Amino acid sequence: MLIEACWPKERILEVYLNIAEFGRGIYGVEAASRRFFHHPAARLTRGEAALLAAVLPSPRRLHADRPSSYVSSRQEWILAQMKSLGGASYLEEIDSRPSPELAHGHPGH
C-alpha cells in the first residue's frame, strides 16, 4: 500500500483512530471517549482504552456501550497484552521517542 511507504505505522494508527467509526455518528477515539465514558480520550483508563480497541474493527456489530461477553473477553486479552508489553511505562517510553517524521525532516501532519 502506498500509505505504508509514506507514513510510519504509528502515524497510520493515529489517523485510523481519529476517523474510526465507534457507532452511529461517533467518529474517532475522542468522540467515542466523550460519548461512552464522559471524558476526553486523554483521561481514558487502561480498561476503557482496551474496551474501545476491543470493538475494532467492527464497531457496528460490537458495542463499547453494551459489551457482549466476546467484547469483554477481547478487552481482557488486550489488557493482558498491554501488561506483557510493559504497561504504562512502555507507553510512556513510546511517547518520549522523537517522532519518526521529524527525525527524518518530514513533518507527518
GROMACS .gro file of C-alpha atoms in nm:
model
  109
    1MET     CA    1   0.000   0.000   0.000
    2LEU     CA    2   0.123   0.348  -0.080
    3ILE     CA    3   0.034   0.491   0.262
    4GLU     CA    4   0.263   0.234   0.429
    5ALA     CA    5   0.550   0.358   0.216
    6CYS     CA    6   0.491   0.720   0.320
    7TRP     CA    7   0.396   0.700   0.687
    8PRO     CA    8   0.530   0.502   0.981
    9LYS     CA    9   0.295   0.256   1.149
   10GLU     CA   10   0.239   0.493   1.442
   11ARG     CA   11   0.107   0.765   1.210
   12ILE     CA   12  -0.122   0.522   1.026
   13LEU     CA   13  -0.264   0.406   1.358
   14GLU     CA   14  -0.309   0.765   1.477
   15VAL     CA   15  -0.504   0.862   1.165
   16TYR     CA   16  -0.714   0.546   1.178
   17LEU     CA   17  -0.806   0.600   1.543
   18ASN     CA   18  -0.906   0.959   1.466
   19ILE     CA   19  -1.151   0.853   1.195
   20ALA     CA   20  -1.265   0.504   1.301
   21GLU     CA   21  -1.639   0.476   1.350
   22PHE     CA   22  -1.730   0.361   1.701
   23GLY     CA   23  -2.104   0.374   1.647
   24ARG     CA   24  -2.364   0.569   1.455
   25GLY     CA   25  -2.222   0.920   1.412
   26ILE     CA   26  -1.931   0.856   1.654
   27TYR     CA   27  -1.603   0.903   1.468
   28GLY     CA   28  -1.264   0.881   1.635
   29VAL     CA   29  -1.140   0.789   1.981
   30GLU     CA   30  -1.203   1.137   2.120
   31ALA     CA   31  -1.572   1.131   2.027
   32ALA     CA   32  -1.609   0.772   2.148
   33SER     CA   33  -1.443   0.854   2.480
   34ARG     CA   34  -1.671   1.151   2.539
   35ARG     CA   35  -1.984   0.958   2.431
   36PHE     CA   36  -1.923   0.636   2.624
   37PHE     CA   37  -1.713   0.750   2.922
   38HIS     CA   38  -1.799   1.121   2.950
   39HIS     CA   39  -1.440   1.247   2.948
   40PRO     CA   40  -1.168   1.324   2.691
   41ALA     CA   41  -0.956   1.048   2.541
   42ALA     CA   42  -0.652   1.176   2.730
   43ARG     CA   43  -0.823   1.061   3.051
   44LEU     CA   44  -0.915   0.709   2.936
   45THR     CA   45  -0.827   0.435   3.181
   46ARG     CA   46  -0.648   0.127   3.054
   47GLY     CA   47  -0.975  -0.064   3.075
   48GLU     CA   48  -1.166   0.199   2.878
   49ALA     CA   49  -0.896   0.216   2.611
   50ALA     CA   50  -0.892  -0.163   2.586
   51LEU     CA   51  -1.272  -0.167   2.554
   52LEU     CA   52  -1.262   0.078   2.263
   53ALA     CA   53  -0.987  -0.128   2.099
   54ALA     CA   54  -1.191  -0.445   2.154
   55VAL     CA   55  -1.477  -0.326   1.931
   56LEU     CA   56  -1.247  -0.250   1.637
   57PRO     CA   57  -1.261  -0.329   1.351
   58SER     CA   58  -1.636  -0.394   1.375
   59PRO     CA   59  -1.796  -0.130   1.600
   60ARG     CA   60  -2.134  -0.153   1.425
   61ARG     CA   61  -2.159  -0.515   1.536
   62LEU     CA   62  -1.957  -0.492   1.860
   63HIS     CA   63  -2.059  -0.223   2.107
   64ALA     CA   64  -1.849  -0.039   2.365
   65ASP     CA   65  -2.158   0.087   2.549
   66ARG     CA   66  -2.304  -0.261   2.593
   67PRO     CA   67  -2.017  -0.507   2.555
   68SER     CA   68  -2.100  -0.870   2.488
   69SER     CA   69  -1.907  -1.149   2.656
   70TYR     CA   70  -1.698  -1.167   2.337
   71VAL     CA   71  -1.607  -0.798   2.360
   72SER     CA   72  -1.530  -0.835   2.731
   73SER     CA   73  -1.300  -1.129   2.661
   74ARG     CA   74  -1.123  -0.927   2.387
   75GLN     CA   75  -1.087  -0.640   2.634
   76GLU     CA   76  -0.924  -0.872   2.888
   77TRP     CA   77  -0.690  -1.011   2.621
   78ILE     CA   78  -0.591  -0.658   2.516
   79LEU     CA   79  -0.524  -0.563   2.880
   80ALA     CA   80  -0.303  -0.872   2.916
   81GLN     CA   81  -0.114  -0.773   2.600
   82MET     CA   82  -0.068  -0.420   2.734
   83LYS     CA   83   0.073  -0.561   3.057
   84SER     CA   84   0.305  -0.804   2.879
   85LEU     CA   85   0.447  -0.518   2.671
   86GLY     CA   86   0.531  -0.325   2.984
   87GLY     CA   87   0.210  -0.138   3.067
   88ALA     CA   88   0.219   0.235   3.128
   89SER     CA   89   0.598   0.253   3.135
   90TYR     CA   90   0.611   0.112   2.781
   91LEU     CA   91   0.356   0.367   2.661
   92GLU     CA   92   0.550   0.649   2.829
   93GLU     CA   93   0.867   0.527   2.658
   94ILE     CA   94   0.694   0.538   2.319
   95ASP     CA   95   0.560   0.887   2.392
   96SER     CA   96   0.908   1.012   2.479
   97ARG     CA   97   1.061   0.894   2.150
   98PRO     CA   98   1.109   1.157   1.882
   99SER     CA   99   0.856   1.140   1.602
  100PRO     CA  100   0.998   0.938   1.309
  101GLU     CA  101   0.872   1.201   1.063
  102LEU     CA  102   1.050   1.483   1.246
  103ALA     CA  103   1.366   1.281   1.298
  104HIS     CA  104   1.391   1.244   0.919
  105GLY     CA  105   1.290   1.601   0.842
  106HIS     CA  106   0.941   1.512   0.720
  107PRO     CA  107   0.652   1.657   0.915
  108GLY     CA  108   0.378   1.395   0.931
  109HIS     CA  109   0.087   1.636   0.971
   0.00000   0.00000   0.00000
